[in-house]
XYZ file of C-alpha atoms in Angstrom:
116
model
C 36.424 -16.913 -115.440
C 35.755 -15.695 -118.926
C 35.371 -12.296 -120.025
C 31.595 -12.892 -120.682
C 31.005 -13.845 -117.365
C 32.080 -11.344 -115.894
C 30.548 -8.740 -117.818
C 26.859 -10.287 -117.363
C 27.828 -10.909 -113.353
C 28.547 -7.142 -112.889
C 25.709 -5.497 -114.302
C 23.138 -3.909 -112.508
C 20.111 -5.766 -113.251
C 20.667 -8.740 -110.641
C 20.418 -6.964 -107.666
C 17.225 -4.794 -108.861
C 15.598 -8.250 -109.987
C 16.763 -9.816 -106.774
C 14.777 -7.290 -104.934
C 11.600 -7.502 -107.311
C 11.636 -11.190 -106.365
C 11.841 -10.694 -102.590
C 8.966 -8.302 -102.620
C 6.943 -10.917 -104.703
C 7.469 -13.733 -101.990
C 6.298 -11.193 -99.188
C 2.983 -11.239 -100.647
C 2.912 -14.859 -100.729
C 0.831 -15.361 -97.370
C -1.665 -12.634 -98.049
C -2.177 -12.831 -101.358
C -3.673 -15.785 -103.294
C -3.082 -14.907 -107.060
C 0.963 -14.247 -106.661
C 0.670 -17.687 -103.860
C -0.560 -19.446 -107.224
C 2.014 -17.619 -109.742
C 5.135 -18.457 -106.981
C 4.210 -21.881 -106.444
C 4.057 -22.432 -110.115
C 7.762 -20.560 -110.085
C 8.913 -22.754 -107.138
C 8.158 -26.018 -109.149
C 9.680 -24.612 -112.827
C 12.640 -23.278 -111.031
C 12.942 -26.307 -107.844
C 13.301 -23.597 -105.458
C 12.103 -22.847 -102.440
C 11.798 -18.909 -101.589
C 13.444 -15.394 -102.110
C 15.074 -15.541 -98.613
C 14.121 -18.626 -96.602
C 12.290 -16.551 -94.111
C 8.969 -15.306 -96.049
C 6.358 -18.148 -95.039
C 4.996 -18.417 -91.714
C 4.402 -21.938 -90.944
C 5.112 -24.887 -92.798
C 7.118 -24.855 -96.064
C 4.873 -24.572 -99.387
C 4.570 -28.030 -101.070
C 5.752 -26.419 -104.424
C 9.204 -26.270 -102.465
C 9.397 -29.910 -102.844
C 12.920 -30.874 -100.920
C 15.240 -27.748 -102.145
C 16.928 -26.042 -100.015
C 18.279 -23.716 -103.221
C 16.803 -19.726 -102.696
C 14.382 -18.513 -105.760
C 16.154 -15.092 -106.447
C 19.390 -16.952 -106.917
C 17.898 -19.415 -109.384
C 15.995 -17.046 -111.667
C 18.946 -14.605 -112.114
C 21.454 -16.881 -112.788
C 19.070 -18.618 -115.476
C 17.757 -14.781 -116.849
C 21.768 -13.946 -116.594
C 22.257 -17.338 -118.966
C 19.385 -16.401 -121.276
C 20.763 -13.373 -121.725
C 24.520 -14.147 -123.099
C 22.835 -16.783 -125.141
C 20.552 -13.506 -126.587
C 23.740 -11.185 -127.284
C 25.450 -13.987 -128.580
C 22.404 -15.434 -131.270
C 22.382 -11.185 -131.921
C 26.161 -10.867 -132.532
C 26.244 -13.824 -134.785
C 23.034 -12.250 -136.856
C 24.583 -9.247 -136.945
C 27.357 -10.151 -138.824
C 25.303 -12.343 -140.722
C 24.065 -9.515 -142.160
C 26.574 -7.373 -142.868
C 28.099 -10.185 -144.781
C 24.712 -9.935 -146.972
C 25.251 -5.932 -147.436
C 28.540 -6.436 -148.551
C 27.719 -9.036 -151.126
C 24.850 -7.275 -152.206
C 27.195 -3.811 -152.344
C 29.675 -5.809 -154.630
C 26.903 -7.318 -156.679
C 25.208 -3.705 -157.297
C 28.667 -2.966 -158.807
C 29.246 -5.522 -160.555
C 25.550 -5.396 -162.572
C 26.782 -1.322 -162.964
C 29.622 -2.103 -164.589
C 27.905 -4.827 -166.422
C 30.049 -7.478 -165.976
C 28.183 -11.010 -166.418
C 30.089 -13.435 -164.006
């Protein structure tokens, strides 16, 4: 595995996310705003649940036929998101340092007063 990989797959924020999920889908049954919000999720995401175990009854039709666990989904995607962000922010970065030094050199040059 690469180096990135591994950094973003040992942090800490998976598990605490993973756990914010869960609770989320144990409202699901007995309350109708987050039922709306997680069904919506469900379909975005084609998963079905935090756990497998939260709904009583028959599966949700947002859960469609996947048999692939919510919390799982959404960190691995937030986990992707994420390297793509420090990435696009390393390569801006040095973007702009390469602009400071230019404009360092350039200050110099107009002090010295050279005209090339």
């Amino acid at each position: 595995k690469q180096w990135y990989q591994r950094r973003v797959r040992g942090d800490r924020i998976g598990p605490f996310i993973e756990e914010l999920i869960q609770n989320t889908f144990r409202q699901y049954n007995t309350n109708a705003e987050v039922r709306s919000a997680l069904d919506r999720v469900m379909i975005l995401f084609k998963c079905c649940g935090a756990t497998g175990t939260e709904f009583t009854g028959n599966r949700p039709a947002a859960c469609g036929t996947s048999t692939k666990l919510c919390d799982q989904v959404i960190v691995a995607d937030l986990k992707r998101n994420f390297l793509i962000l420090a990435l696009t922010s390393l390569v801006f970065g040095l973007f702009m340092f390469i602009n400071m030094v230019f404009g360092i050199c350039l200050i110099n040059a107009i002090k010295r007063g050279d005209s090339a």
